[in-house]
mmCIF file of C-alpha atoms in Angstrom:
data_model
loop_
_atom_site.group_PDB
_atom_site.id
_atom_site.type_symbol
_atom_site.label_atom_id
_atom_site.label_comp_id
_atom_site.label_asym_id
_atom_site.label_seq_id
_atom_site.Cartn_x
_atom_site.Cartn_y
_atom_site.Cartn_z
ATOM 1 C CA MET A 1 -14.490 130.766 -7.596
ATOM 2 C CA ASN A 2 -15.954 127.272 -7.965
ATOM 3 C CA SER A 3 -19.584 127.124 -6.773
ATOM 4 C CA LYS A 4 -18.689 124.066 -4.617
ATOM 5 C CA THR A 5 -15.931 125.945 -2.798
ATOM 6 C CA ARG A 6 -16.525 126.116 0.928
ATOM 7 C CA PRO A 7 -16.484 129.491 2.678
ATOM 8 C CA GLY A 8 -13.191 128.548 4.376
ATOM 9 C CA GLU A 9 -11.542 127.810 1.028
ATOM 10 C CA GLN A 10 -12.791 131.113 -0.400
ATOM 11 C CA LEU A 11 -11.161 132.900 2.517
ATOM 12 C CA ASP A 12 -7.920 130.975 1.998
ATOM 13 C CA GLU A 13 -7.862 131.860 -1.688
ATOM 14 C CA GLU A 14 -8.250 135.500 -0.860
ATOM 15 C CA LEU A 15 -5.534 135.454 1.834
ATOM 16 C CA VAL A 16 -3.127 133.486 -0.341
ATOM 17 C CA ALA A 17 -3.629 136.061 -3.200
ATOM 18 C CA ARG A 18 -2.847 138.831 -0.761
ATOM 19 C CA VAL A 19 0.348 137.103 0.426
ATOM 20 C CA GLN A 20 1.381 136.704 -3.202
ATOM 21 C CA ARG A 21 0.858 140.422 -3.678
ATOM 22 C CA GLY A 22 3.304 141.071 -0.790
ATOM 23 C CA ASP A 23 0.933 141.301 2.190
ATOM 24 C CA LYS A 24 2.716 139.430 5.021
ATOM 25 C CA LYS A 25 -0.101 140.112 7.484
ATOM 26 C CA ALA A 26 -2.415 137.914 5.394
ATOM 27 C CA PHE A 27 -0.018 135.026 6.030
ATOM 28 C CA ASP A 28 -0.286 135.705 9.765
ATOM 29 C CA LEU A 29 -3.999 135.243 9.435
ATOM 30 C CA LEU A 30 -3.508 131.906 7.697
ATOM 31 C CA VAL A 31 -1.171 130.839 10.520
ATOM 32 C CA ILE A 32 -3.735 131.829 13.166
ATOM 33 C CA LYS A 33 -6.411 129.824 11.301
ATOM 34 C CA TYR A 34 -4.374 126.691 10.795
ATOM 35 C CA GLN A 35 -1.717 126.550 13.527
ATOM 36 C CA HIS A 36 -3.659 124.162 15.749
ATOM 37 C CA ARG A 37 -4.530 121.783 12.967
ATOM 38 C CA ILE A 38 -0.953 121.691 11.765
ATOM 39 C CA ILE A 39 0.481 121.164 15.229
ATOM 40 C CA GLN A 40 -2.026 118.338 15.797
ATOM 41 C CA LEU A 41 -1.097 116.850 12.480
ATOM 42 C CA VAL A 42 2.657 117.050 13.122
ATOM 43 C CA ASN A 43 2.092 115.614 16.609
ATOM 44 C CA ARG A 44 1.054 112.378 15.002
ATOM 45 C CA TYR A 45 4.607 112.011 13.785
ATOM 46 C CA VAL A 46 6.594 113.938 16.376
ATOM 47 C CA LYS A 47 5.214 113.025 19.781
ATOM 48 C CA ASP A 48 6.971 115.591 21.872
ATOM 49 C CA PRO A 49 4.642 118.668 21.932
ATOM 50 C CA SER A 50 7.506 121.181 22.048
ATOM 51 C CA GLU A 51 9.262 119.515 19.114
ATOM 52 C CA ALA A 52 5.937 119.319 17.232
ATOM 53 C CA GLN A 53 5.576 123.058 17.644
ATOM 54 C CA ASP A 54 9.021 123.688 16.257
ATOM 55 C CA VAL A 55 8.363 121.388 13.290
ATOM 56 C CA ALA A 56 4.995 123.079 12.693
ATOM 57 C CA GLN A 57 6.726 126.460 12.656
ATOM 58 C CA GLU A 58 9.270 125.208 10.167
ATOM 59 C CA ALA A 59 6.398 123.885 8.011
ATOM 60 C CA PHE A 60 4.724 127.313 7.977
ATOM 61 C CA ILE A 61 8.012 129.031 6.988
ATOM 62 C CA LYS A 62 8.534 126.509 4.176
ATOM 63 C CA ALA A 63 4.969 127.129 3.040
ATOM 64 C CA TYR A 64 5.550 130.897 2.991
ATOM 65 C CA ARG A 65 8.705 130.417 0.878
ATOM 66 C CA ALA A 66 6.881 128.102 -1.531
ATOM 67 C CA LEU A 67 3.735 130.190 -1.781
ATOM 68 C CA GLY A 68 4.954 131.813 -4.997
ATOM 69 C CA ASN A 69 4.636 128.408 -6.684
ATOM 70 C CA PHE A 70 1.154 127.776 -5.263
ATOM 71 C CA ARG A 71 -1.298 128.054 -8.140
ATOM 72 C CA GLY A 72 -4.440 126.915 -6.378
ATOM 73 C CA GLU A 73 -4.815 123.559 -8.119
ATOM 74 C CA ALA A 74 -5.501 122.047 -4.701
ATOM 75 C CA ALA A 75 -7.094 123.668 -1.652
ATOM 76 C CA PHE A 76 -4.563 125.663 0.341
ATOM 77 C CA TYR A 77 -4.981 123.456 3.451
ATOM 78 C CA THR A 78 -4.355 120.296 1.390
ATOM 79 C CA TRP A 79 -1.154 121.889 0.084
ATOM 80 C CA LEU A 80 -0.133 123.019 3.581
ATOM 81 C CA TYR A 81 -0.963 119.565 4.945
ATOM 82 C CA ARG A 82 1.475 117.928 2.510
ATOM 83 C CA ILE A 83 4.253 120.371 3.423
ATOM 84 C CA ALA A 84 3.672 119.708 7.147
ATOM 85 C CA ILE A 85 3.783 115.943 6.719
ATOM 86 C CA ASN A 86 6.955 116.076 4.644
ATOM 87 C CA THR A 87 8.559 118.434 7.134
ATOM 88 C CA ALA A 88 7.660 116.106 9.992
ATOM 89 C CA LYS A 89 9.018 113.038 8.197
ATOM 90 C CA ASN A 90 12.209 114.818 7.267
ATOM 91 C CA TYR A 91 12.597 115.906 10.846
ATOM 92 C CA LEU A 92 12.226 112.336 12.063
ATOM 93 C CA VAL A 93 14.800 111.106 9.512
ATOM 94 C CA ALA A 94 17.268 113.833 10.477
ATOM 95 C CA ARG A 95 16.795 113.154 14.187
ATOM 96 C CA THR A 96 17.208 109.447 13.751
ATOM 97 C CA ARG A 97 20.448 110.072 11.786
ATOM 98 C CA ARG A 98 21.705 112.295 14.535
ATOM 99 C CA ASN A 99 20.871 109.765 17.228
ATOM 100 C CA THR A 100 21.821 106.470 15.587
ATOM 101 C CA GLN A 101 24.130 107.474 12.702
ATOM 102 C CA TYR A 102 22.147 105.137 10.534
ATOM 103 C CA GLU A 103 21.027 106.069 7.040
ATOM 104 C CA GLN A 104 17.311 106.297 6.861
ATOM 105 C CA ASP A 105 14.984 107.661 4.229
ATOM 106 C CA ILE A 106 11.404 108.810 4.081
ATOM 107 C CA GLN A 107 10.123 105.246 3.914
ATOM 108 C CA GLU A 108 11.844 104.520 7.168
ATOM 109 C CA ALA A 109 10.053 107.538 8.662
ATOM 110 C CA GLU A 110 6.807 105.848 7.689
ATOM 111 C CA LYS A 111 7.882 102.803 9.745
ATOM 112 C CA ILE A 112 8.512 105.079 12.697
ATOM 113 C CA GLU A 113 5.064 106.614 12.236
ATOM 114 C CA ASN A 114 3.549 103.144 12.455
ATOM 115 C CA ALA A 115 5.572 102.045 15.478
ATOM 116 C CA PRO A 116 4.433 103.985 18.546
ATOM 117 C CA GLN A 117 6.959 102.178 20.731
ATOM 118 C CA LEU A 118 9.754 103.982 18.784
ATOM 119 C CA GLN A 119 8.244 107.400 19.249
ATOM 120 C CA ASP A 120 8.872 109.747 22.126
ATOM 121 C CA MET A 121 7.529 108.546 25.368
ATOM 122 C CA GLU A 122 5.807 111.001 27.675
ATOM 123 C CA SER A 123 6.977 111.536 31.223
ATOM 124 C CA PRO A 124 4.802 109.974 33.978
ATOM 125 C CA GLU A 125 3.796 113.460 35.204
ATOM 126 C CA ARG A 126 2.731 114.464 31.806
ATOM 127 C CA GLN A 127 0.800 111.247 31.261
ATOM 128 C CA LEU A 128 -1.002 111.835 34.566
ATOM 129 C CA LEU A 129 -1.957 115.357 33.653
ATOM 130 C CA ASN A 130 -3.009 114.272 30.217
ATOM 131 C CA GLN A 131 -5.282 111.646 31.691
ATOM 132 C CA GLU A 132 -6.749 114.129 34.158
ATOM 133 C CA ILE A 133 -7.637 116.497 31.321
ATOM 134 C CA ILE A 134 -9.192 113.748 29.201
ATOM 135 C CA ASP A 135 -11.234 112.592 32.166
ATOM 136 C CA THR A 136 -12.441 116.149 32.800
ATOM 137 C CA ILE A 137 -13.553 116.537 29.183
ATOM 138 C CA LYS A 138 -15.386 113.187 29.248
ATOM 139 C CA ALA A 139 -17.148 114.113 32.527
ATOM 140 C CA ALA A 140 -18.154 117.503 31.064
ATOM 141 C CA ILE A 141 -19.623 115.765 28.028
ATOM 142 C CA ALA A 142 -21.534 113.339 30.193
ATOM 143 C CA LEU A 143 -23.123 116.281 32.001
ATOM 144 C CA LEU A 144 -24.324 117.991 28.789
ATOM 145 C CA PRO A 145 -27.969 117.988 27.800
ATOM 146 C CA GLU A 146 -28.790 115.273 25.286
ATOM 147 C CA GLU A 147 -29.185 117.607 22.270
ATOM 148 C CA MET A 148 -25.865 119.342 22.920
ATOM 149 C CA ARG A 149 -24.010 116.063 23.465
ATOM 150 C CA THR A 150 -25.455 114.619 20.235
ATOM 151 C CA ALA A 151 -24.610 117.682 18.227
ATOM 152 C CA ILE A 152 -20.974 117.863 19.339
ATOM 153 C CA MET A 153 -20.489 114.090 19.034
ATOM 154 C CA LEU A 154 -21.800 114.126 15.457
ATOM 155 C CA ARG A 155 -19.463 117.029 14.709
ATOM 156 C CA GLU A 156 -16.283 115.717 16.405
ATOM 157 C CA PHE A 157 -16.596 111.969 15.970
ATOM 158 C CA GLU A 158 -18.481 111.692 12.718
ATOM 159 C CA GLY A 159 -17.087 114.835 11.118
ATOM 160 C CA MET A 160 -20.514 115.883 9.888
ATOM 161 C CA SER A 161 -21.192 119.388 8.622
ATOM 162 C CA TYR A 162 -23.719 121.633 10.382
ATOM 163 C CA GLU A 163 -26.191 121.055 7.571
ATOM 164 C CA GLU A 164 -25.874 117.292 7.874
ATOM 165 C CA ILE A 165 -26.335 117.465 11.628
ATOM 166 C CA ALA A 166 -29.404 119.652 11.165
ATOM 167 C CA VAL A 167 -30.936 116.993 8.920
ATOM 168 C CA ALA A 168 -29.951 114.202 11.339
ATOM 169 C CA MET A 169 -31.354 116.013 14.355
ATOM 170 C CA ASP A 170 -34.317 117.493 12.493
ATOM 171 C CA CYS A 171 -33.651 121.075 13.537
ATOM 172 C CA PRO A 172 -32.466 124.300 11.899
ATOM 173 C CA VAL A 173 -28.781 124.867 11.137
ATOM 174 C CA GLY A 174 -28.756 127.829 13.497
ATOM 175 C CA THR A 175 -29.796 125.540 16.356
ATOM 176 C CA VAL A 176 -26.982 123.145 15.535
ATOM 177 C CA ARG A 177 -24.513 126.024 15.491
ATOM 178 C CA SER A 178 -25.730 127.167 18.889
ATOM 179 C CA ARG A 179 -25.726 123.653 20.422
ATOM 180 C CA ILE A 180 -22.193 122.965 19.345
ATOM 181 C CA PHE A 181 -20.994 126.308 20.678
ATOM 182 C CA ARG A 182 -22.778 125.766 24.007
ATOM 183 C CA ALA A 183 -21.270 122.312 24.318
ATOM 184 C CA ARG A 184 -17.753 123.723 23.783
ATOM 185 C CA GLU A 185 -18.375 126.529 26.297
ATOM 186 C CA ALA A 186 -19.574 123.999 28.924
ATOM 187 C CA ILE A 187 -16.516 121.804 28.453
ATOM 188 C CA ASP A 188 -14.245 124.862 28.373
ATOM 189 C CA SER A 189 -15.613 126.072 31.720
ATOM 190 C CA LYS A 190 -14.586 122.744 33.325
ATOM 191 C CA LEU A 191 -11.244 122.629 31.581
ATOM 192 C CA SER A 192 -9.994 126.193 32.017
ATOM 193 C CA PRO A 193 -9.114 125.875 35.753
ATOM 194 C CA LEU A 194 -6.930 122.836 34.933
ATOM 195 C CA LEU A 195 -5.276 124.566 32.055
ATOM 196 C CA GLU A 196 -4.530 127.705 34.066
ATOM 197 C CA HIS A 197 -2.738 125.737 36.791
ATOM 198 C CA GLY A 198 -1.027 123.079 34.741
ATOM 199 C CA ASP A 199 2.472 123.216 33.300
ATOM 200 C CA PHE A 200 2.183 121.774 29.862
ATOM 201 C CA ARG A 201 5.667 122.277 28.531
ATOM 202 C CA MET B 1 -20.734 140.660 21.918
ATOM 203 C CA ASN B 2 -18.116 138.395 23.394
ATOM 204 C CA GLU B 3 -20.483 135.441 23.206
ATOM 205 C CA GLU B 4 -21.167 136.205 19.590
ATOM 206 C CA LEU B 5 -17.453 136.308 18.848
ATOM 207 C CA ASN B 6 -16.914 133.046 20.700
ATOM 208 C CA GLN B 7 -19.664 131.378 18.684
ATOM 209 C CA HIS B 8 -17.896 132.633 15.526
ATOM 210 C CA LEU B 9 -14.717 131.100 16.830
ATOM 211 C CA SER B 10 -16.551 127.801 17.230
ATOM 212 C CA GLN B 11 -17.788 128.029 13.658
ATOM 213 C CA LEU B 12 -14.361 128.981 12.387
ATOM 214 C CA LEU B 13 -12.945 125.884 14.003
ATOM 215 C CA ASP B 14 -15.538 123.763 12.101
ATOM 216 C CA ASP B 15 -14.945 125.732 8.872
ATOM 217 C CA GLU B 16 -18.598 126.786 8.929
ATOM 218 C CA LEU B 17 -18.151 130.579 9.019
ATOM 219 C CA ASP B 18 -19.001 132.839 6.075
ATOM 220 C CA TYR B 19 -16.105 134.331 4.187
ATOM 221 C CA GLN B 20 -16.457 137.966 5.277
ATOM 222 C CA VAL B 21 -17.251 137.186 8.921
ATOM 223 C CA ALA B 22 -14.295 134.820 9.028
ATOM 224 C CA LEU B 23 -11.946 137.430 7.612
ATOM 225 C CA ASN B 24 -13.107 140.045 10.143
ATOM 226 C CA LEU B 25 -12.761 137.524 12.949
ATOM 227 C CA LEU B 26 -9.203 136.568 11.970
ATOM 228 C CA GLN B 27 -8.243 140.250 11.846
ATOM 229 C CA LYS B 28 -9.654 140.710 15.343
ATOM 230 C CA MET B 29 -7.783 137.594 16.496
ATOM 231 C CA HIS B 30 -4.565 139.055 15.087
ATOM 232 C CA THR B 31 -4.683 141.751 17.773
ATOM 233 C CA SER B 32 -6.574 140.025 20.535
ATOM 234 C CA PRO B 33 -4.751 137.441 22.711
ATOM 235 C CA GLU B 34 -8.004 136.643 24.466
ATOM 236 C CA LEU B 35 -9.690 135.537 21.230
ATOM 237 C CA LYS B 36 -6.588 133.549 20.271
ATOM 238 C CA SER B 37 -6.587 131.872 23.644
ATOM 239 C CA THR B 38 -10.304 130.949 23.423
ATOM 240 C CA PHE B 39 -9.784 129.551 19.899
ATOM 241 C CA ALA B 40 -6.813 127.513 21.162
ATOM 242 C CA ARG B 41 -8.945 126.030 23.948
ATOM 243 C CA TYR B 42 -11.763 125.074 21.547
ATOM 244 C CA ALA B 43 -9.153 123.442 19.289
ATOM 245 C CA THR B 44 -7.644 121.593 22.260
ATOM 246 C CA ILE B 45 -11.096 120.288 23.245
ATOM 247 C CA SER B 46 -11.808 119.167 19.697
ATOM 248 C CA HIS B 47 -8.471 117.372 19.454
ATOM 249 C CA ALA B 48 -8.901 115.718 22.853
ATOM 250 C CA LEU B 49 -12.353 114.468 21.936
ATOM 251 C CA LYS B 50 -11.131 112.931 18.719
ATOM 252 C CA THR B 51 -7.808 111.404 19.923
ATOM 253 C CA ASP B 52 -8.084 111.076 23.733
ATOM 254 C CA GLN B 53 -4.922 113.140 23.869
ATOM 255 C CA PHE B 54 -4.285 116.584 25.285
ATOM 256 C CA LEU B 55 -2.041 118.708 23.106
ATOM 257 C CA PRO B 56 -1.375 122.210 24.390
ATOM 258 C CA VAL B 57 -0.756 124.958 21.879
ATOM 259 C CA PRO B 58 0.996 128.076 23.257
ATOM 260 C CA PRO B 59 -0.755 131.232 22.114
ATOM 261 C CA ASN B 60 2.471 132.927 20.939
ATOM 262 C CA ILE B 61 3.274 130.395 18.244
ATOM 263 C CA SER B 62 1.733 132.526 15.509
ATOM 264 C CA GLU B 63 3.762 135.490 16.739
ATOM 265 C CA ASN B 64 6.985 133.494 16.508
ATOM 266 C CA ILE B 65 6.169 132.586 12.941
ATOM 267 C CA ALA B 66 5.200 136.195 12.150
ATOM 268 C CA GLN B 67 8.599 137.338 13.419
ATOM 269 C CA GLN B 68 10.425 134.838 11.180
ATOM 270 C CA ILE B 69 8.235 135.726 8.226
ATOM 271 C CA ALA B 70 9.045 139.434 8.752
ATOM 272 C CA GLN B 71 12.677 138.586 8.005
ATOM 273 C CA GLU B 72 11.822 136.748 4.820
ATOM 274 C CA ALA B 73 11.734 138.346 1.389
ATOM 275 C CA THR B 74 8.373 139.808 0.447
ATOM 276 C CA TYR B 75 6.450 138.193 -2.328
ATOM 277 C CA LEU B 76 5.738 140.399 -5.291
ATOM 278 C CA LEU B 77 4.547 138.075 -8.011
ATOM 279 C CA PRO B 78 4.369 139.402 -11.547
ATOM 280 C CA GLN B 79 0.837 140.432 -12.347
ATOM 281 C CA HIS B 80 -0.449 138.308 -15.192
ATOM 282 C CA LYS B 81 -2.367 140.647 -17.527
ATOM 283 C CA PRO B 82 -4.757 139.447 -20.208
ATOM 284 C CA ALA B 83 -3.209 139.095 -23.701
ATOM 285 C CA GLY B 84 -5.562 141.778 -24.995
ATOM 286 C CA HIS B 85 -3.548 144.468 -23.202
ATOM 287 C CA HIS B 86 -0.573 143.781 -25.509
ATOM 288 C CA TYR B 87 -2.696 144.174 -28.650
ATOM 289 C CA LYS B 88 -4.202 147.442 -27.316
ATOM 290 C CA ARG B 89 -0.746 148.822 -26.637
ATOM 291 C CA ALA B 90 0.569 147.709 -30.039
ATOM 292 C CA ALA B 91 -2.451 149.265 -31.770
ATOM 293 C CA LEU B 92 -1.959 152.505 -29.851
ATOM 294 C CA ALA B 93 1.754 152.611 -30.697
ATOM 295 C CA ALA B 94 1.041 151.908 -34.358
ATOM 296 C CA SER B 95 -1.549 154.683 -34.460
ATOM 297 C CA VAL B 96 0.901 157.139 -32.909
ATOM 298 C CA ALA B 97 3.555 156.084 -35.400
ATOM 299 C CA VAL B 98 1.227 156.559 -38.366
ATOM 300 C CA VAL B 99 0.250 160.025 -37.148
ATOM 301 C CA ALA B 100 3.902 160.894 -36.640
ATOM 302 C CA VAL B 101 4.791 159.785 -40.140
ATOM 303 C CA LEU B 102 1.953 161.666 -41.688
ATOM 304 C CA ALA B 103 2.865 164.773 -39.746
ATOM 305 C CA ALA B 104 6.505 164.440 -40.778
ATOM 306 C CA ARG B 105 5.547 164.068 -44.449
ATOM 307 C CA GLY B 106 3.300 167.072 -44.210
ATOM 308 C CA VAL B 107 6.184 169.180 -42.987
ATOM 309 C CA ASN B 108 8.540 168.014 -45.742
ATOM 310 C CA LEU B 109 6.144 168.302 -48.638
ATOM 311 C CA PRO B 110 7.123 170.990 -51.150
ATOM 312 C CA PRO B 111 4.724 173.783 -51.803
ATOM 313 C CA LEU B 112 2.267 173.410 -54.713
ATOM 314 C CA PRO B 113 3.783 175.023 -57.758
ATOM 315 C CA ALA B 114 0.919 176.821 -59.490
ATOM 316 C CA THR B 115 -2.443 175.730 -58.100
ATOM 317 C CA ALA B 116 -1.639 176.091 -54.407
ATOM 318 C CA PRO B 117 1.560 178.076 -53.940
ATOM 319 C CA GLU B 118 1.207 178.659 -50.169
ATOM 320 C CA ALA B 119 0.182 175.303 -48.783
ATOM 321 C CA THR B 120 -0.126 171.596 -49.494
ATOM 322 C CA SER B 121 -3.219 169.541 -48.699
ATOM 323 C CA LEU B 122 -1.461 167.923 -45.740
ATOM 324 C CA GLN B 123 -0.414 171.214 -44.309
ATOM 325 C CA VAL B 124 -4.038 172.084 -43.885
ATOM 326 C CA ALA B 125 -4.404 169.547 -41.083
ATOM 327 C CA GLN B 126 -1.223 170.595 -39.383
ATOM 328 C CA LYS B 127 -0.755 173.386 -36.997
ATOM 329 C CA THR B 128 1.531 175.902 -38.650
ATOM 330 C CA PRO B 129 4.362 177.433 -36.669
ATOM 331 C CA ALA B 130 3.761 180.841 -35.166
ATOM 332 C CA LYS B 131 4.225 183.616 -37.650
ATOM 333 C CA PRO B 132 4.125 187.391 -37.348
ATOM 334 C CA GLU B 133 0.556 188.490 -36.863
ATOM 335 C CA GLY B 134 0.587 190.667 -39.937
ATOM 336 C CA GLN B 135 1.628 187.828 -42.270
ATOM 337 C CA THR B 136 -1.161 185.536 -40.864
ATOM 338 C CA ILE B 137 -3.757 188.184 -41.559
ATOM 339 C CA ALA B 138 -2.305 188.685 -45.044
ATOM 340 C CA ASN B 139 -2.504 184.911 -45.781
ATOM 341 C CA THR B 140 -6.068 184.726 -44.509
ATOM 342 C CA ALA B 141 -7.012 187.599 -46.693
ATOM 343 C CA LEU B 142 -5.655 185.746 -49.731
ATOM 344 C CA GLN B 143 -7.670 182.530 -49.089
ATOM 345 C CA PRO B 144 -10.787 183.445 -51.165
ATOM 346 C CA GLU B 145 -8.619 184.023 -54.233
ATOM 347 C CA ASP B 146 -6.852 180.629 -53.975
ATOM 348 C CA PRO B 147 -7.383 178.740 -57.225
ATOM 349 C CA TYR B 148 -7.302 175.414 -55.343
ATOM 350 C CA PRO B 149 -9.724 176.185 -52.472
ATOM 351 C CA LEU B 150 -9.263 174.789 -49.036
ATOM 352 C CA ASN B 151 -12.513 172.817 -49.113
ATOM 353 C CA ALA B 152 -11.485 171.130 -52.337
ATOM 354 C CA ARG B 153 -8.120 170.159 -50.910
ATOM 355 C CA ILE B 154 -9.687 168.672 -47.772
ATOM 356 C CA SER B 155 -12.160 166.775 -49.922
ATOM 357 C CA ASP B 156 -9.353 165.378 -52.059
ATOM 358 C CA TYR B 157 -7.446 164.345 -48.973
ATOM 359 C CA LEU B 158 -10.405 162.696 -47.344
ATOM 360 C CA GLU B 159 -11.306 160.900 -50.566
ATOM 361 C CA ALA B 160 -7.747 159.566 -50.869
ATOM 362 C CA HIS B 161 -7.901 158.315 -47.266
ATOM 363 C CA ASN B 162 -11.457 157.050 -47.208
ATOM 364 C CA ASN B 163 -11.387 153.465 -45.848
ATOM 365 C CA SER B 164 -14.667 152.672 -47.543
ATOM 366 C CA VAL B 165 -12.856 152.367 -50.859
ATOM 367 C CA TYR B 166 -10.853 149.467 -49.430
ATOM 368 C CA THR B 167 -13.954 147.660 -48.287
ATOM 369 C CA GLY B 168 -15.769 148.276 -51.547
ATOM 370 C CA GLU B 169 -18.659 149.959 -49.894
ATOM 371 C CA VAL B 170 -18.445 153.046 -52.088
ATOM 372 C CA ASP B 171 -17.636 153.156 -55.746
ATOM 373 C CA VAL B 172 -15.268 156.102 -56.031
ATOM 374 C CA ASP B 173 -12.248 157.124 -58.052
ATOM 375 C CA PHE B 174 -9.657 155.949 -55.549
ATOM 376 C CA ARG B 175 -6.451 157.906 -55.482
ATOM 377 C CA PRO B 176 -3.866 156.663 -53.023
ATOM 378 C CA LEU B 177 -1.788 159.027 -50.916
ATOM 379 C CA THR B 178 1.231 158.579 -53.199
ATOM 380 C CA LYS B 179 -0.781 159.780 -56.152
ATOM 381 C CA GLU B 180 -2.224 162.616 -54.162
ATOM 382 C CA THR B 181 1.216 163.845 -53.238
ATOM 383 C CA SER B 182 2.752 163.203 -56.625
ATOM 384 C CA TYR B 183 0.132 165.098 -58.700
ATOM 385 C CA ASN B 184 0.596 168.024 -56.353
ATOM 386 C CA GLN B 185 4.293 168.027 -57.304
ATOM 387 C CA ARG B 186 3.514 168.005 -60.998
#
């Protein structure tokens, strides 16, 4: 293993090797780890959440079938990311062909990606619920103690690692870890009641 | 305990969890809907913070994928072994072949005419087939009177097969195996 490999990448390498030796459960673990990221990625192309989930599932199946050719030149997630994007683009092209009977190619899918007005529009109810949830999260963040808010903002908005945040906030990495977790717990406690009563499909 | 696991979930989401802990956590998540659900909520919060969008992820999506994967063919990639394994096998096979050839020659060699009427030098190293007990005892009794003693025959054989003569380490009168066998037939 490369000394610069992150712990997550080391785990991926191990799980991929297990899948390649015939261990299907190892692939389940990779799905559990990456399903949210892949759905969020696909959702940038396919705006309907339920369609995005279907496309994400298809991407995972394609990845499983292609895993025999994966030789680890790139990180597993980078490889999976490419498969997911291509699956999403192909889906958009196929859907457009079905709907309009026009010939379109991948480049045209790029145009769709950059034209939000052509993407799926959410229903008014869904937009309202979406706004309510976003407002709740923002309100929960506003109520956080200063250190927690800074830690989670640096993580989520700046994409900084725990070590970088520790340097920026002049505190141990363990404290950063704890602050980010506490911040998420605080937001989750405000969000959970909404999620339990909402219909999101 | 639950709080510790939730903190690990938070770290896993940020890709900041050590390898072994992450593996254990994923295995627990595989069988725990509660852990999966908590992880999904953390992911939802993270996504909402970054994009101002709420994207629900149903907890059963990984199970749906697992069901489809279960119907797929299982991967069994060929194990790539180091090239050295082939050489080791070839060397072993060659050694076995050499031993077999030597043994076969030993069996077919004719008996020594005058100097060693009962055995050849190669037969010394080979296990002789079972004979009646009386005959074995009789042969053993004859050994001291053998004009070409056993020790001399072994020495000749070893000298003829001593690798040091090939490397020039020892200055000896080298007699190859062919000579060894032919002079015995004289």
